[in-house]
Short mmCIF file of C-alpha atoms and ligand atoms in Angstrom, two decimals:
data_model
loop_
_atom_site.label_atom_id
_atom_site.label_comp_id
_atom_site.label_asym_id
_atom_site.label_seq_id
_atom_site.Cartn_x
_atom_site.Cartn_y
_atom_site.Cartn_z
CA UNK A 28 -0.20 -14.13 21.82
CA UNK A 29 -2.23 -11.39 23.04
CA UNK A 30 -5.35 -11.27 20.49
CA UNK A 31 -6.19 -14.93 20.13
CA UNK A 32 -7.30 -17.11 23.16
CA UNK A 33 -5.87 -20.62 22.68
CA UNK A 34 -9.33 -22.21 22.79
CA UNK A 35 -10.06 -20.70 19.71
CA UNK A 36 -12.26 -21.76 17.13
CA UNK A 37 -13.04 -20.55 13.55
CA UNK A 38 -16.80 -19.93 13.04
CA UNK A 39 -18.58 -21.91 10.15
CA UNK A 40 -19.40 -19.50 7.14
CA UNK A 41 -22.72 -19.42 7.53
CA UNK A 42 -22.07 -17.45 11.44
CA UNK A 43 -20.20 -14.75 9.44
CA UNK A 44 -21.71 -11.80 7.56
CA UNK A 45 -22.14 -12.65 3.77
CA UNK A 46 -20.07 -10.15 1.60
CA UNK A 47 -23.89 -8.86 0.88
CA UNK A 48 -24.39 -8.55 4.78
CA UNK A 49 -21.24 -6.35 4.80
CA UNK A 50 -22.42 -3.66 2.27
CA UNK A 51 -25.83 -3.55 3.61
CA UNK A 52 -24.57 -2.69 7.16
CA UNK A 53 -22.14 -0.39 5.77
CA UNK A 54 -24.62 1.56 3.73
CA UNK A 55 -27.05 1.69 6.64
CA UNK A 56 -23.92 3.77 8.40
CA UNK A 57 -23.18 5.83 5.50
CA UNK A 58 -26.25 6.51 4.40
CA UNK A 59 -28.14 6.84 7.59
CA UNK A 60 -25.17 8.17 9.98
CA UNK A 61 -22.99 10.26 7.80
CA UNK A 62 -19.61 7.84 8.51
CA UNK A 63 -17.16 8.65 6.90
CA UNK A 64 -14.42 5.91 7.42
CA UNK A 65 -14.59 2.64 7.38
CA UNK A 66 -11.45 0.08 8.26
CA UNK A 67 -11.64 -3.44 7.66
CA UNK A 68 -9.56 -5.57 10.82
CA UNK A 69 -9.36 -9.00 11.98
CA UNK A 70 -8.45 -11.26 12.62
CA UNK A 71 -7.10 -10.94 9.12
CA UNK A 72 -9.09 -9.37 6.73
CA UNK A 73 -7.23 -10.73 3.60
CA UNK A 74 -7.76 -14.33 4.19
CA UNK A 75 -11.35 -13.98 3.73
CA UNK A 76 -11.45 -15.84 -0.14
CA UNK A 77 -13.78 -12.58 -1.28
CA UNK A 78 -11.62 -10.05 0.24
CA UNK A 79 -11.13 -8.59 -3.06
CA UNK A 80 -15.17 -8.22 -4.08
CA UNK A 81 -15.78 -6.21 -0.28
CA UNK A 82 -13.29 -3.82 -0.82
CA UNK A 83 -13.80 -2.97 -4.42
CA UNK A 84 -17.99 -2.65 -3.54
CA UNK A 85 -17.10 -0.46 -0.15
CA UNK A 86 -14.89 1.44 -2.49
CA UNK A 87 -17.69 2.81 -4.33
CA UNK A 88 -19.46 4.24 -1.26
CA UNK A 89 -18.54 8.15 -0.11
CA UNK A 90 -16.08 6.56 3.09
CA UNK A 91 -12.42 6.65 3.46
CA UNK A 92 -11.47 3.09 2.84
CA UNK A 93 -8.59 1.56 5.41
CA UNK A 94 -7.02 -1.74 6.27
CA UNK A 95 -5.71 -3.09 9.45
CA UNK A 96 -3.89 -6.48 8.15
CA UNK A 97 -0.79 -8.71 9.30
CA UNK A 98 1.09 -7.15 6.33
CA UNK A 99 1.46 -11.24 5.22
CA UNK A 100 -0.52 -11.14 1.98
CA UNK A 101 -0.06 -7.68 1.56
CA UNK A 102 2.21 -8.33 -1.97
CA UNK A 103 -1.12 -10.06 -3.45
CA UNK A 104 -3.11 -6.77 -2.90
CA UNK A 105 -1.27 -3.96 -3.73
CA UNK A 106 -1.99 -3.41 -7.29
CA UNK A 107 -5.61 -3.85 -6.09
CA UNK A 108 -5.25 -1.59 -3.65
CA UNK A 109 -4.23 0.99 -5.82
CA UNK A 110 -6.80 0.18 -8.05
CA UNK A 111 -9.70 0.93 -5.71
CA UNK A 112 -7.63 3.80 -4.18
CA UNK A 113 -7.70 2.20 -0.70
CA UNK A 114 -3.85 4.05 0.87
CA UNK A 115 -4.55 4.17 3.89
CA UNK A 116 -2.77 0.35 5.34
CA UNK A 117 -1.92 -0.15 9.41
CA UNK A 118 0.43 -3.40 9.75
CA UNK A 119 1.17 -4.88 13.16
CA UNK A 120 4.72 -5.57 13.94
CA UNK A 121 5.27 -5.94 17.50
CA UNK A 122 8.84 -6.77 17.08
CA UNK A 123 11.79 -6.73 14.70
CA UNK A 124 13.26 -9.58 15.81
CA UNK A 125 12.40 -12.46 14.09
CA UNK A 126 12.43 -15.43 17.24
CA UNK A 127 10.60 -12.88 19.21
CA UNK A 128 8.14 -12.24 15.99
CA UNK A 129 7.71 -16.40 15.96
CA UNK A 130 6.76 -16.38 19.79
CA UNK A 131 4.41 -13.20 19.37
CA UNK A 132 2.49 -14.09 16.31
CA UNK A 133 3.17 -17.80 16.06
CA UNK A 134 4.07 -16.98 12.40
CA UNK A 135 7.54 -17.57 10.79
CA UNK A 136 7.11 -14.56 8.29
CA UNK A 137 8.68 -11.63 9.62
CA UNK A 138 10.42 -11.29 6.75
CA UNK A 139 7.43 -11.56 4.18
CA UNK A 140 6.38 -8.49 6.74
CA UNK A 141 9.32 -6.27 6.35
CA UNK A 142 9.29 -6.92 2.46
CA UNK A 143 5.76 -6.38 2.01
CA UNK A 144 6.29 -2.89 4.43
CA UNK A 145 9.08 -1.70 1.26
CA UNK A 146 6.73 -2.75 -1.13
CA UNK A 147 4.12 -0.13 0.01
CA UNK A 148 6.15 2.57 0.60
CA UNK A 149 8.02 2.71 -2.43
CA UNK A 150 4.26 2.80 -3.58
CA UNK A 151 3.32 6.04 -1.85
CA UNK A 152 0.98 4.08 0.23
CA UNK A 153 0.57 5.81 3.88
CA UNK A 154 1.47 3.70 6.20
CA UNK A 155 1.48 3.06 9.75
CA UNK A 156 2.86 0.18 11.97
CA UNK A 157 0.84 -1.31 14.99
CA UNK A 158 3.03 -1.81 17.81
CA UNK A 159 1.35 -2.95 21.37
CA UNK A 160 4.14 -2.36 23.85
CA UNK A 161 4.37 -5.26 26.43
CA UNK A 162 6.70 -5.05 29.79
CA UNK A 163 9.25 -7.30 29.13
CA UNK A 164 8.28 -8.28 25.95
CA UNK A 165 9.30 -6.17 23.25
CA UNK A 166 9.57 -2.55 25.02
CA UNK A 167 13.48 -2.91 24.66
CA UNK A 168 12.61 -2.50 21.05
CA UNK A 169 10.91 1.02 21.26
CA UNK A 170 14.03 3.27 19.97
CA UNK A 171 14.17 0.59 17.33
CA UNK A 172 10.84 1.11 15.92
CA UNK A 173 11.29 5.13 16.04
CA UNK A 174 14.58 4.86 14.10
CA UNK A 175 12.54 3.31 11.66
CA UNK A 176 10.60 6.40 11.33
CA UNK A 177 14.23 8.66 10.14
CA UNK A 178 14.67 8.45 6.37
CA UNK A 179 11.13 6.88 5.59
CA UNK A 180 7.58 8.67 5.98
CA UNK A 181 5.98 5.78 8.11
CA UNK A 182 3.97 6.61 10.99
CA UNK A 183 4.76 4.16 13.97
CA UNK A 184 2.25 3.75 16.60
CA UNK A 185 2.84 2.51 20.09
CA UNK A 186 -0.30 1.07 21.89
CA UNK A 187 -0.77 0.38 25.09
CA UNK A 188 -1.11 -3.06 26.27
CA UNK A 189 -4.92 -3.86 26.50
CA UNK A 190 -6.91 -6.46 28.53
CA UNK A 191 -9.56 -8.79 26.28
CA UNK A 192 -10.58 -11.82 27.05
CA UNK A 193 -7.84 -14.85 27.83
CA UNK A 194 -4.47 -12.88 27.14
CA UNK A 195 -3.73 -12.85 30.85
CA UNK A 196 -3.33 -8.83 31.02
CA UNK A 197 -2.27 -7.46 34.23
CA UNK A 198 -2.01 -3.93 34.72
CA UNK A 199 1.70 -4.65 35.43
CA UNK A 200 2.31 -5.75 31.56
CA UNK A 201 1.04 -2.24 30.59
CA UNK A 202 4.27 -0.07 29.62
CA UNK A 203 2.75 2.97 29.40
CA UNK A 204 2.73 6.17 27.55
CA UNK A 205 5.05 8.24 30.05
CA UNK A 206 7.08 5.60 29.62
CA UNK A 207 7.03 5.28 26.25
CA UNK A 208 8.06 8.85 26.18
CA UNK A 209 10.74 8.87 28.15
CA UNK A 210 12.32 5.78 27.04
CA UNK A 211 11.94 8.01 23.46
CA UNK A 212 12.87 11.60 24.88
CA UNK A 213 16.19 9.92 26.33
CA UNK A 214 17.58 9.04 23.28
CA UNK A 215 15.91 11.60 20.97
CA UNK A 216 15.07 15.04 20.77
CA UNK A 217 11.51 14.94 20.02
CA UNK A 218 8.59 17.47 19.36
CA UNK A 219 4.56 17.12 19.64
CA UNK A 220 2.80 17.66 17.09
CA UNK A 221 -0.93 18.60 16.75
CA UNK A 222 -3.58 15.95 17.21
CA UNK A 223 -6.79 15.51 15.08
CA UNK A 224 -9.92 16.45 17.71
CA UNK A 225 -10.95 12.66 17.20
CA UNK A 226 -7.90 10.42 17.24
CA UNK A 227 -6.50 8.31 19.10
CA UNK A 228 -2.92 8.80 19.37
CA UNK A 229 -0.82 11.50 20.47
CA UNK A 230 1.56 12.49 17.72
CA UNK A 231 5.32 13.14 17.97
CA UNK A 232 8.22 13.61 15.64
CA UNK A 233 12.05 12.68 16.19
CA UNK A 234 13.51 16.55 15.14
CA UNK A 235 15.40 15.82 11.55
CA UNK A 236 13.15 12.83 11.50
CA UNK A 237 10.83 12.08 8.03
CA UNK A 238 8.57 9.55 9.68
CA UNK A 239 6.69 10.08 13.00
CA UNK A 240 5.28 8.25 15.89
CA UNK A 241 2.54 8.07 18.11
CA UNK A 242 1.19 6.49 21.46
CA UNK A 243 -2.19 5.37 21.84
CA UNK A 244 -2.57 5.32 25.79
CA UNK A 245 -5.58 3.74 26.11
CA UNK A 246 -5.14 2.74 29.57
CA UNK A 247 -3.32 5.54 31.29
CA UNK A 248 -4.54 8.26 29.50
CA UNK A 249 -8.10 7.04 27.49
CA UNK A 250 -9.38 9.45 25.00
CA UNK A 251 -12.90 7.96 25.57
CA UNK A 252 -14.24 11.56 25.57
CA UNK A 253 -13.25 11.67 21.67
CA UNK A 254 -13.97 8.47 20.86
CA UNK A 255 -16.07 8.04 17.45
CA UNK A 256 -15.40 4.24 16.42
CA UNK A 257 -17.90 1.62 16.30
CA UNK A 258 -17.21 -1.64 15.15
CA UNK A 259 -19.19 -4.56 13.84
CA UNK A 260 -17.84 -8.19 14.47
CA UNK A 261 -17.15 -10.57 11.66
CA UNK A 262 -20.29 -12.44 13.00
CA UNK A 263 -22.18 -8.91 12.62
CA UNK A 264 -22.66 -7.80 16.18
CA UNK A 265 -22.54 -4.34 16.66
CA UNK A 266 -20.60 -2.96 19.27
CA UNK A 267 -20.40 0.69 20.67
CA UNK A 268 -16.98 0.29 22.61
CA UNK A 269 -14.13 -2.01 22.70
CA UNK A 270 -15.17 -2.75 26.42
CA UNK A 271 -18.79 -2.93 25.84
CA UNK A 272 -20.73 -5.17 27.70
CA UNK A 273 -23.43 -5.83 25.50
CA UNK A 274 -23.42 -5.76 21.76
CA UNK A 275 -26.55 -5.74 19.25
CA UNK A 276 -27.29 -9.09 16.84
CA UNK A 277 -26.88 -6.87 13.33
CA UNK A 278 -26.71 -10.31 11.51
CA UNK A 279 -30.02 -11.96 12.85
CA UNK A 280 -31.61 -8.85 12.63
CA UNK A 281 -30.94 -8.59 8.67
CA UNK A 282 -31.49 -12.17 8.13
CA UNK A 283 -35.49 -11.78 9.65
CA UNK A 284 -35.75 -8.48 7.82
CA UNK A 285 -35.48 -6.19 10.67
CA UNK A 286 -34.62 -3.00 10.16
CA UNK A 287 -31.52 -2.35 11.46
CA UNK A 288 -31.40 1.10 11.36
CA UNK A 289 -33.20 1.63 15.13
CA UNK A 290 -31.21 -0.62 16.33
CA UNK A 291 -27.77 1.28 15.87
CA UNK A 292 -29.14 4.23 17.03
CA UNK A 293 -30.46 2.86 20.36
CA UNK A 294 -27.00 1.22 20.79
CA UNK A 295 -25.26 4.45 19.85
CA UNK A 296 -27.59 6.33 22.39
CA UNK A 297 -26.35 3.72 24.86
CA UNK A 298 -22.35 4.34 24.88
CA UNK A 299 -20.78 4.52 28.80
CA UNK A 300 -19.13 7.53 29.13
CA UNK A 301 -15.61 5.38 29.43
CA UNK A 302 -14.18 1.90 29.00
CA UNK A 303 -17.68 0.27 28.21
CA UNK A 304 -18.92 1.48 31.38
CA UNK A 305 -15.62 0.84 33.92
CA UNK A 306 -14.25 3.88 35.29
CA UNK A 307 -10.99 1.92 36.19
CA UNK A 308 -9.38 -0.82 35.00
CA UNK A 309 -7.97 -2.87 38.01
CA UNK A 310 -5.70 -5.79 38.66
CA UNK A 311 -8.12 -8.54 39.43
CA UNK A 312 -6.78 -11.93 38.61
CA UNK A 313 -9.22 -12.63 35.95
CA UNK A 314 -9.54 -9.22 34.87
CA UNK A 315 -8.73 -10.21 30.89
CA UNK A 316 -11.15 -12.89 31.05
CA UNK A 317 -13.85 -10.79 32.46
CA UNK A 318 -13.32 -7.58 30.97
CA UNK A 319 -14.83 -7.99 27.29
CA UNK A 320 -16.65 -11.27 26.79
CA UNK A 321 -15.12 -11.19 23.21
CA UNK A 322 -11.07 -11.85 22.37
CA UNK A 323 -9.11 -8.91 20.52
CA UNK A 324 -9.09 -11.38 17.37
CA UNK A 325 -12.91 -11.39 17.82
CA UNK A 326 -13.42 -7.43 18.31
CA UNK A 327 -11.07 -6.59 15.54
CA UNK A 328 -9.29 -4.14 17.24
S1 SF4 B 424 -12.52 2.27 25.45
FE1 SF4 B 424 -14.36 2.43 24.19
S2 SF4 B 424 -14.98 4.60 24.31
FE2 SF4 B 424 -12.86 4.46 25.08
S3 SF4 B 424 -11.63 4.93 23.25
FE3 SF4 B 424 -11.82 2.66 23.35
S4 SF4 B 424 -13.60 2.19 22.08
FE4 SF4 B 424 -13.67 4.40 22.50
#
């Protein structure tokens, strides 16, 4: 609803990074720029048919491996997973309810969700669940999500609703962290906790609770200032910022030979201080559409 325009099209193949593509450009940032983490997203990263053969090569560099992922096929993986010692999953689950979870995702499987969530933490896996608040949407659902968090050690996350392009965001839609909070702090007795310098959530903890929860207010509160992600598309642009305007052609560049290595640093060099370069996100009409030329489902997050 949110992440994938309805004009969508798949890419052919040939537009995507080759599973050799992948490890190239991931070396090139391990070896050349010290990352240390490395999270496949979407889209969905496990319907990609060599899913398996990325992960278990990536799991042989020095990185912290991590998944973002539906949670759909997460049953088929697990044993993998453990395997490769990937634990570190994030599933998105907007909602609980499963008409609401149909409408949202366009998917019947809620319930494949839920059981595949069990499955992984009766596995010790650590776990946390994506939720993007929306006004009017799903924000009745907030206490719901945090009483998830009081006899299991999941870490829920509630996101801010973003603009990208075609999901019609209006500033509006946005419930936002203080309200987040306060929906939470009415019904709960709640404590902060402390914050790693670079992420991107602000950590709490229901008092008695096991689990915890988090808000990433990337709208009303951006953490730009701290931000150290940079993500390459599944058609191998590299991108300094969610927002960015402009975003470097990794995949060309590899396929003539170039040297990509300059080329991430210039791009790196180039990040706005904020947002891609806007110091405020307003309420234009067409603000989604003009915001990032590139879909959430194209960005991966
Ligand atoms: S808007 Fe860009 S700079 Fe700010 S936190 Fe997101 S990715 Fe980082």
């Amino acid at each position: 609803m949110y992440c994938i325009p309805e004009d969508t099209c798949s890419l052919p193949n040939e537009q995507l990074l080759s599973k050799a593509e992948i490890i190239s450009v991931a070396k090139t940032f391990v070896n050349n720029y010290g990352v240390k983490k490395i999270r496949l997203t979407g889209g969905e990263p496990l319907v990609r048919s060599d899913a398996r053969e990325i992960f278990e090569e990536l799991s042989h560099l020095p990185v912290e491996l991590a998944i973002t992922t539906n949670g759909i096929l997460l049953d088929r993986y697990v044993d993998f997973f453990e395997s490769i010692g990937m634990r570190s999953i994030n599933i998105s689950l907007d909602t609980l309810n499963e008409g609401r979870f149909t409408n949202i995702t366009k998917s019947p499987a809620i319930e494949k969700v839920k059981s595949n969530i069990d499955l992984l933490l009766k596995k010790n896996f650590s776990l946390k669940i994506n939720n993007v608040v929306m006004r009017g949407v799903n924000d009745d659902e907030i206490i719901d999500f945090v009483r998830m968090t009081k006899d299991l050690p999941l870490h829920v996350r509630f996101i801010e609703f973003m603009p990208f392009n075609g999901n019609n965001w209006y500033t509006d839609d946005v419930f936002s962290y203080n309200e987040i909070i306060e929906r939470i702090h009415n019904s709960y007795s709640i404590e902060k906790l402390d914050d790693h310098p670079n992420s991107t959530s602000k950590s709490y903890k229901a008092k008695g609770y096991e689990g915890t929860f988090s808000v990433i207010s990337s709208i009303t509160a951006p953490f730009c200032d701290s931000c150290n992600r940079l993500r390459v598309t599944a058609d191998g642009k590299f991108r300094n910022c969610l927002f960015a305007k402009g975003e470097i052609d990794l995949l060309s560049a590899l396929r003539q030979g170039v040297d990509i290595t300059k080329l991430i640093h210039d791009e790196v060099t180039e990040k706005a201080y904020m947002h891609g370069g806007m110091q405020q996100l307003s309420d234009d009409k067409d603000i989604s559409s003009r915001i990032s030329d590139r879909s959430m489902l194209q960005i991966g997050g």
